[in-house]
PDB file of C-alpha atoms and ligand atoms in Angstrom:
ATOM      1  CA  MET I   4      -5.687   9.649  11.214  1.00 64.00           C
ATOM      2  CA  ALA I   5      -8.881   8.248  12.689  1.00 57.00           C
ATOM      3  CA  GLU I   6      -8.134   5.651  15.370  1.00 56.00           C
ATOM      4  CA  LYS I   7     -11.692   4.895  16.420  1.00 53.00           C
ATOM      5  CA  GLN I   8     -13.061   1.430  15.934  1.00 49.00           C
ATOM      6  CA  SER I   9     -16.710   0.653  15.623  1.00 47.00           C
ATOM      7  CA  MET I  10     -18.461  -2.662  14.934  1.00 55.00           C
ATOM      8  CA  ASN I  11     -17.207  -4.286  11.736  1.00 65.00           C
ATOM      9  CA  LYS I  12     -15.220  -1.268  10.683  1.00 88.00           C
ATOM     10  CA  PRO I  13     -11.457  -1.378  10.467  1.00 95.00           C
ATOM     11  CA  TYR I  14      -9.349   1.398  11.895  1.00 97.00           C
ATOM     12  CA  PHE I  15      -5.999   2.636  10.670  1.00 98.00           C
ATOM     13  CA  ARG I  16      -2.785   3.457  12.492  1.00 98.00           C
ATOM     14  CA  PHE I  17       0.940   3.628  11.829  1.00 98.00           C
ATOM     15  CA  MET I  18       2.746   0.258  11.629  1.00 98.00           C
ATOM     16  CA  THR I  19       5.262  -0.593  14.353  1.00 98.00           C
ATOM     17  CA  VAL I  20       7.923  -3.321  14.414  1.00 98.00           C
ATOM     18  CA  HIS I  21       5.668  -5.345  16.714  1.00 98.00           C
ATOM     19  CA  ASP I  22       3.134  -5.564  13.876  1.00 98.00           C
ATOM     20  CA  ILE I  23       5.570  -7.158  11.425  1.00 98.00           C
ATOM     21  CA  PRO I  24       4.773 -10.845  12.151  1.00 98.00           C
ATOM     22  CA  HIS I  25       1.077 -10.075  11.588  1.00 98.00           C
ATOM     23  CA  VAL I  26       1.793  -7.974   8.513  1.00 98.00           C
ATOM     24  CA  MET I  27       3.729 -10.972   7.152  1.00 98.00           C
ATOM     25  CA  GLU I  28       0.526 -13.036   7.297  1.00 98.00           C
ATOM     26  CA  VAL I  29      -1.129 -10.475   5.032  1.00 98.00           C
ATOM     27  CA  GLU I  30       1.944 -10.248   2.831  1.00 98.00           C
ATOM     28  CA  ASN I  31       2.331 -14.017   2.373  1.00 98.00           C
ATOM     29  CA  ALA I  32      -1.360 -14.475   1.644  1.00 98.00           C
ATOM     30  CA  ALA I  33      -1.691 -11.514  -0.732  1.00 98.00           C
ATOM     31  CA  PHE I  34       1.422 -11.837  -2.914  1.00 96.00           C
ATOM     32  CA  THR I  35       3.016 -14.649  -4.903  1.00 92.00           C
ATOM     33  CA  VAL I  36       6.391 -12.981  -4.303  1.00 94.00           C
ATOM     34  CA  PRO I  37       6.100 -11.539  -0.802  1.00 96.00           C
ATOM     35  CA  TRP I  38       8.533  -9.150   0.826  1.00 97.00           C
ATOM     36  CA  SER I  39      10.687 -10.666   3.568  1.00 98.00           C
ATOM     37  CA  GLU I  40      10.338  -9.835   7.242  1.00 98.00           C
ATOM     38  CA  ASP I  41      13.750  -8.144   7.015  1.00 98.00           C
ATOM     39  CA  ALA I  42      12.469  -5.841   4.304  1.00 98.00           C
ATOM     40  CA  PHE I  43       9.767  -4.559   6.671  1.00 98.00           C
ATOM     41  CA  TYR I  44      12.232  -4.136   9.564  1.00 98.00           C
ATOM     42  CA  ASN I  45      14.526  -2.234   7.257  1.00 98.00           C
ATOM     43  CA  GLU I  46      11.719   0.022   6.069  1.00 98.00           C
ATOM     44  CA  LEU I  47      10.546   0.823   9.607  1.00 98.00           C
ATOM     45  CA  LEU I  48      13.930   1.152  11.292  1.00 98.00           C
ATOM     46  CA  ASN I  49      16.287   2.503   8.630  1.00 98.00           C
ATOM     47  CA  ASN I  50      14.290   4.264   5.943  1.00 98.00           C
ATOM     48  CA  HIS I  51      13.479   7.747   7.157  1.00 96.00           C
ATOM     49  CA  PHE I  52      11.471   8.476   4.010  1.00 97.00           C
ATOM     50  CA  ALA I  53       9.067   5.594   4.712  1.00 98.00           C
ATOM     51  CA  LYS I  54       5.655   5.679   6.388  1.00 98.00           C
ATOM     52  CA  TYR I  55       3.584   2.519   6.815  1.00 98.00           C
ATOM     53  CA  ILE I  56       0.039   2.130   8.054  1.00 98.00           C
ATOM     54  CA  VAL I  57      -2.030  -0.913   8.943  1.00 98.00           C
ATOM     55  CA  ALA I  58      -5.761  -1.630   8.816  1.00 98.00           C
ATOM     56  CA  VAL I  59      -6.982  -3.345  11.994  1.00 98.00           C
ATOM     57  CA  ASP I  60     -10.278  -5.219  12.136  1.00 97.00           C
ATOM     58  CA  GLU I  61     -11.283  -6.605  15.523  1.00 95.00           C
ATOM     59  CA  GLU I  62      -7.652  -6.669  16.711  1.00 95.00           C
ATOM     60  CA  ARG I  63      -6.436  -8.413  13.537  1.00 97.00           C
ATOM     61  CA  ILE I  64      -4.139  -6.737  11.028  1.00 98.00           C
ATOM     62  CA  VAL I  65      -5.930  -7.213   7.726  1.00 98.00           C
ATOM     63  CA  GLY I  66      -4.061  -4.862   5.430  1.00 98.00           C
ATOM     64  CA  TYR I  67      -1.233  -2.394   5.114  1.00 98.00           C
ATOM     65  CA  CYS I  68       0.065   0.333   2.864  1.00 98.00           C
ATOM     66  CA  GLY I  69       3.423   2.065   2.597  1.00 98.00           C
ATOM     67  CA  VAL I  70       4.782   5.221   1.055  1.00 98.00           C
ATOM     68  CA  TRP I  71       8.133   6.922   0.614  1.00 98.00           C
ATOM     69  CA  LEU I  72       7.911  10.677   1.002  1.00 98.00           C
ATOM     70  CA  ILE I  73      10.728  12.446  -0.802  1.00 97.00           C
ATOM     71  CA  VAL I  74      10.455  16.244  -0.892  1.00 95.00           C
ATOM     72  CA  ASP I  75       7.058  16.834  -2.552  1.00 97.00           C
ATOM     73  CA  GLU I  76       6.651  13.386  -4.104  1.00 98.00           C
ATOM     74  CA  ALA I  77       5.014  10.346  -2.568  1.00 98.00           C
ATOM     75  CA  HIS I  78       5.900   6.906  -3.892  1.00 98.00           C
ATOM     76  CA  ILE I  79       3.560   4.090  -2.870  1.00 98.00           C
ATOM     77  CA  THR I  80       5.706   1.042  -2.106  1.00 98.00           C
ATOM     78  CA  ASN I  81       2.954  -1.494  -1.535  1.00 97.00           C
ATOM     79  CA  VAL I  82      -0.656  -1.945  -0.607  1.00 98.00           C
ATOM     80  CA  ALA I  83      -2.191  -5.254   0.381  1.00 98.00           C
ATOM     81  CA  VAL I  84      -5.334  -6.611   1.981  1.00 98.00           C
ATOM     82  CA  HIS I  85      -5.611 -10.163   3.312  1.00 98.00           C
ATOM     83  CA  PRO I  86      -7.636 -12.236   0.802  1.00 98.00           C
ATOM     84  CA  ASP I  87     -10.257 -12.999   3.494  1.00 98.00           C
ATOM     85  CA  TYR I  88     -10.930  -9.247   3.711  1.00 97.00           C
ATOM     86  CA  GLN I  89     -10.636  -8.192   0.073  1.00 98.00           C
ATOM     87  CA  GLY I  90     -13.603  -6.544  -1.621  1.00 97.00           C
ATOM     88  CA  LYS I  91     -14.706  -4.740   1.573  1.00 97.00           C
ATOM     89  CA  LYS I  92     -13.258  -1.319   0.672  1.00 97.00           C
ATOM     90  CA  ILE I  93     -10.263  -1.742   2.972  1.00 98.00           C
ATOM     91  CA  GLY I  94      -7.816  -1.184   0.096  1.00 98.00           C
ATOM     92  CA  LYS I  95      -9.700   1.985  -0.792  1.00 98.00           C
ATOM     93  CA  GLN I  96      -9.557   3.232   2.808  1.00 98.00           C
ATOM     94  CA  LEU I  97      -5.838   2.421   3.083  1.00 98.00           C
ATOM     95  CA  MET I  98      -5.224   4.513  -0.045  1.00 98.00           C
ATOM     96  CA  GLN I  99      -7.367   7.343   1.325  1.00 98.00           C
ATOM     97  CA  GLU I 100      -5.413   7.358   4.588  1.00 98.00           C
ATOM     98  CA  ILE I 101      -2.007   7.263   2.912  1.00 98.00           C
ATOM     99  CA  ILE I 102      -3.006  10.074   0.531  1.00 98.00           C
ATOM    100  CA  GLU I 103      -4.120  12.229   3.489  1.00 98.00           C
ATOM    101  CA  ILE I 104      -0.861  11.532   5.349  1.00 98.00           C
ATOM    102  CA  SER I 105       1.172  12.308   2.223  1.00 98.00           C
ATOM    103  CA  LYS I 106      -0.654  15.588   1.603  1.00 98.00           C
ATOM    104  CA  HIS I 107      -0.235  16.529   5.248  1.00 97.00           C
ATOM    105  CA  LEU I 108       3.518  15.937   4.848  1.00 96.00           C
ATOM    106  CA  SER I 109       3.664  18.212   1.772  1.00 95.00           C
ATOM    107  CA  ALA I 110       3.397  15.740  -1.115  1.00 98.00           C
ATOM    108  CA  VAL I 111       1.834  17.273  -4.229  1.00 98.00           C
ATOM    109  CA  ARG I 112       1.978  14.208  -6.464  1.00 98.00           C
ATOM    110  CA  MET I 113       2.000  10.487  -5.961  1.00 98.00           C
ATOM    111  CA  THR I 114       3.351   7.617  -8.034  1.00 98.00           C
ATOM    112  CA  LEU I 115       3.485   3.821  -7.974  1.00 98.00           C
ATOM    113  CA  GLU I 116       4.269   0.791 -10.092  1.00 98.00           C
ATOM    114  CA  VAL I 117       1.751  -1.955 -10.726  1.00 98.00           C
ATOM    115  CA  ARG I 118       1.885  -5.207 -12.685  1.00 98.00           C
ATOM    116  CA  VAL I 119       0.254  -4.812 -16.103  1.00 98.00           C
ATOM    117  CA  SER I 120      -1.862  -7.898 -15.266  1.00 98.00           C
ATOM    118  CA  ASN I 121      -3.097  -6.528 -11.907  1.00 98.00           C
ATOM    119  CA  HIS I 122      -6.390  -5.069 -13.051  1.00 98.00           C
ATOM    120  CA  ALA I 123      -7.924  -4.992  -9.544  1.00 97.00           C
ATOM    121  CA  ALA I 124      -5.136  -2.756  -8.233  1.00 98.00           C
ATOM    122  CA  GLN I 125      -5.176  -0.600 -11.374  1.00 98.00           C
ATOM    123  CA  ARG I 126      -8.920   0.003 -10.937  1.00 98.00           C
ATOM    124  CA  LEU I 127      -8.357   0.910  -7.296  1.00 98.00           C
ATOM    125  CA  TYR I 128      -5.671   3.436  -8.266  1.00 98.00           C
ATOM    126  CA  GLN I 129      -7.719   4.815 -11.168  1.00 98.00           C
ATOM    127  CA  SER I 130     -10.564   5.491  -8.745  1.00 98.00           C
ATOM    128  CA  PHE I 131      -8.187   7.968  -7.025  1.00 98.00           C
ATOM    129  CA  GLY I 132      -7.302   9.626 -10.335  1.00 98.00           C
ATOM    130  CA  PHE I 133      -4.057   7.768 -11.013  1.00 98.00           C
ATOM    131  CA  GLU I 134      -3.210   7.553 -14.717  1.00 98.00           C
ATOM    132  CA  ILE I 135      -0.735   5.339 -16.539  1.00 98.00           C
ATOM    133  CA  GLN I 136       2.168   7.511 -17.625  1.00 98.00           C
ATOM    134  CA  GLY I 137       4.853   4.986 -18.506  1.00 98.00           C
ATOM    135  CA  VAL I 138       6.018   1.392 -18.499  1.00 98.00           C
ATOM    136  CA  ARG I 139       9.012  -0.205 -16.782  1.00 97.00           C
ATOM    137  CA  LYS I 140       9.947  -3.150 -18.950  1.00 98.00           C
ATOM    138  CA  GLN I 141      10.411  -6.498 -17.158  1.00 97.00           C
ATOM    139  CA  TYR I 142      10.232  -4.726 -13.784  1.00 96.00           C
ATOM    140  CA  TYR I 143       9.181  -7.842 -11.848  1.00 95.00           C
ATOM    141  CA  SER I 144      11.985 -10.379 -11.605  1.00 91.00           C
ATOM    142  CA  ASP I 145       9.810 -13.457 -10.943  1.00 92.00           C
ATOM    143  CA  ASN I 146       8.111 -13.523 -14.346  1.00 94.00           C
ATOM    144  CA  LYS I 147       9.729 -10.540 -16.104  1.00 96.00           C
ATOM    145  CA  GLU I 148       6.369  -8.812 -16.178  1.00 97.00           C
ATOM    146  CA  ASP I 149       6.234  -5.127 -17.120  1.00 98.00           C
ATOM    147  CA  ALA I 150       5.069  -2.494 -14.641  1.00 98.00           C
ATOM    148  CA  TYR I 151       2.837   0.442 -15.426  1.00 98.00           C
ATOM    149  CA  ILE I 152       4.029   3.642 -13.813  1.00 98.00           C
ATOM    150  CA  MET I 153       1.007   5.570 -12.539  1.00 98.00           C
ATOM    151  CA  TRP I 154       0.819   9.153 -11.281  1.00 98.00           C
ATOM    152  CA  VAL I 155      -1.755  11.414  -9.692  1.00 98.00           C
ATOM    153  CA  ASN I 156      -1.638  15.078  -8.659  1.00 98.00           C
ATOM    154  CA  LEU I 157      -2.642  15.501  -5.030  1.00 97.00           C
ATOM    155  CA  SER I 158      -3.136  19.279  -5.011  1.00 84.00           C
TER     156      SER I 158
HETATM  157  C1  COA Y 208      -5.544  -4.524  -4.722  1.00 88.56           C
HETATM  158  C2  COA Y 208      -6.094  -4.691  -3.311  1.00 88.56           C
HETATM  159  C3  COA Y 208      -5.182  -3.954  -2.333  1.00 88.56           C
HETATM  160  C4  COA Y 208      -7.505  -4.044  -3.275  1.00 88.56           C
HETATM  161  O1  COA Y 208      -7.974  -4.078  -1.934  1.00 88.56           O
HETATM  162  P1  COA Y 208      -9.510  -4.418  -1.592  1.00 88.56           P
HETATM  163  O2  COA Y 208      -9.740  -4.063  -0.177  1.00 88.56           O
HETATM  164  O3  COA Y 208      -9.817  -5.806  -2.023  1.00 88.56           O
HETATM  165  O4  COA Y 208     -10.249  -3.408  -2.571  1.00 88.56           O
HETATM  166  P2  COA Y 208     -11.547  -2.535  -2.245  1.00 88.56           P
HETATM  167  O5  COA Y 208     -12.628  -3.404  -1.726  1.00 88.56           O
HETATM  168  O6  COA Y 208     -11.146  -1.347  -1.428  1.00 88.56           O
HETATM  169  O7  COA Y 208     -11.946  -2.069  -3.710  1.00 88.56           O
HETATM  170  C5  COA Y 208     -11.626  -0.769  -4.172  1.00 88.56           C
HETATM  171  C6  COA Y 208     -11.658  -0.739  -5.700  1.00 88.56           C
HETATM  172  O8  COA Y 208     -10.609  -1.556  -6.220  1.00 88.56           O
HETATM  173  C7  COA Y 208     -11.064  -2.202  -7.426  1.00 88.56           C
HETATM  174  N1  COA Y 208     -11.082  -3.646  -7.202  1.00 88.56           N
HETATM  175  C8  COA Y 208     -10.855  -4.276  -6.029  1.00 88.56           C
HETATM  176  N2  COA Y 208     -10.914  -5.632  -6.215  1.00 88.56           N
HETATM  177  C9  COA Y 208     -11.183  -5.826  -7.517  1.00 88.56           C
HETATM  178  C10 COA Y 208     -11.337  -6.976  -8.336  1.00 88.56           C
HETATM  179  N3  COA Y 208     -11.230  -8.209  -7.838  1.00 88.56           N
HETATM  180  N4  COA Y 208     -11.561  -6.793  -9.659  1.00 88.56           N
HETATM  181  C11 COA Y 208     -11.659  -5.571 -10.182  1.00 88.56           C
HETATM  182  N5  COA Y 208     -11.519  -4.427  -9.458  1.00 88.56           N
HETATM  183  C12 COA Y 208     -11.294  -4.551  -8.150  1.00 88.56           C
HETATM  184  C13 COA Y 208     -12.459  -1.661  -7.689  1.00 88.56           C
HETATM  185  O9  COA Y 208     -12.339  -0.512  -8.485  1.00 88.56           O
HETATM  186  C14 COA Y 208     -12.925  -1.314  -6.297  1.00 88.56           C
HETATM  187  O10 COA Y 208     -13.918  -0.326  -6.279  1.00 88.56           O
HETATM  188  P3  COA Y 208     -15.473  -0.739  -6.493  1.00 88.56           P
HETATM  189  O11 COA Y 208     -15.731  -1.893  -5.565  1.00 88.56           O
HETATM  190  O12 COA Y 208     -16.186   0.505  -6.120  1.00 88.56           O
HETATM  191  O13 COA Y 208     -15.585  -1.111  -7.929  1.00 88.56           O
HETATM  192  C15 COA Y 208      -6.256  -6.178  -2.918  1.00 88.56           C
HETATM  193  O14 COA Y 208      -6.994  -6.850  -3.916  1.00 88.56           O
HETATM  194  C16 COA Y 208      -4.932  -6.910  -2.719  1.00 88.56           C
HETATM  195  O15 COA Y 208      -4.359  -6.917  -1.632  1.00 88.56           O
HETATM  196  N6  COA Y 208      -4.448  -7.568  -3.780  1.00 88.56           N
HETATM  197  C17 COA Y 208      -3.208  -8.381  -3.675  1.00 88.56           C
HETATM  198  C18 COA Y 208      -2.000  -7.505  -3.476  1.00 88.56           C
HETATM  199  C19 COA Y 208      -1.844  -6.502  -4.607  1.00 88.56           C
HETATM  200  O16 COA Y 208      -1.985  -6.829  -5.782  1.00 88.56           O
HETATM  201  N7  COA Y 208      -1.509  -5.250  -4.240  1.00 88.56           N
HETATM  202  C20 COA Y 208      -1.277  -4.191  -5.187  1.00 88.56           C
HETATM  203  C21 COA Y 208       0.178  -4.188  -5.548  1.00 88.56           C
HETATM  204  S1  COA Y 208       0.543  -2.911  -6.740  1.00 88.56           S
END
């Protein structure tokens, strides 16, 4: 993973527990139903399948992305960019990084769930070749919204 930073360009690195308070700022700003701080601690400390990366712009964490790597499948858990930084290709770069990491760790396909109303995220995923292959009915507990299940082959 590239860890260089040049003017106005974010860099990407693995998330650590020290990042969590800053990741929470992204999380709370980006989602109506954010994950809790405990959920991130649990992912980083107890889930050996999980890998999380952050996007850093001028020392500020502006986005993150997570994946569970189980045998040859990669399951994206979440991707978010702080609203102040959306539309600057940071989401795209986070996805690129996590795909490279997943391929490096032997994943041959990748999946995720996305709200049926989240067209911005769906377009992002479609730009990487993800296709809708199923629906999880009432997957989101806050408003009982359905989730599309999307898949892409990485090989
Ligand atoms: C979805 C999200 C991660 C995209 O990150 P971003 O940095 O703003 O997106 P990028 O600038 O990298 O855009 C990449 C592509 O995503 C799509 N996209 C991003 N924002 C969009 C919008 N508002 N409307 C439509 N498409 C959009 C486009 O296809 C775009 O490519 P293009 O600019 O070449 O057309 C970001 O909007 C976000 O954090 N949203 C809230 C949290 C969320 O919904 N996460 C996904 C959970 S499944």
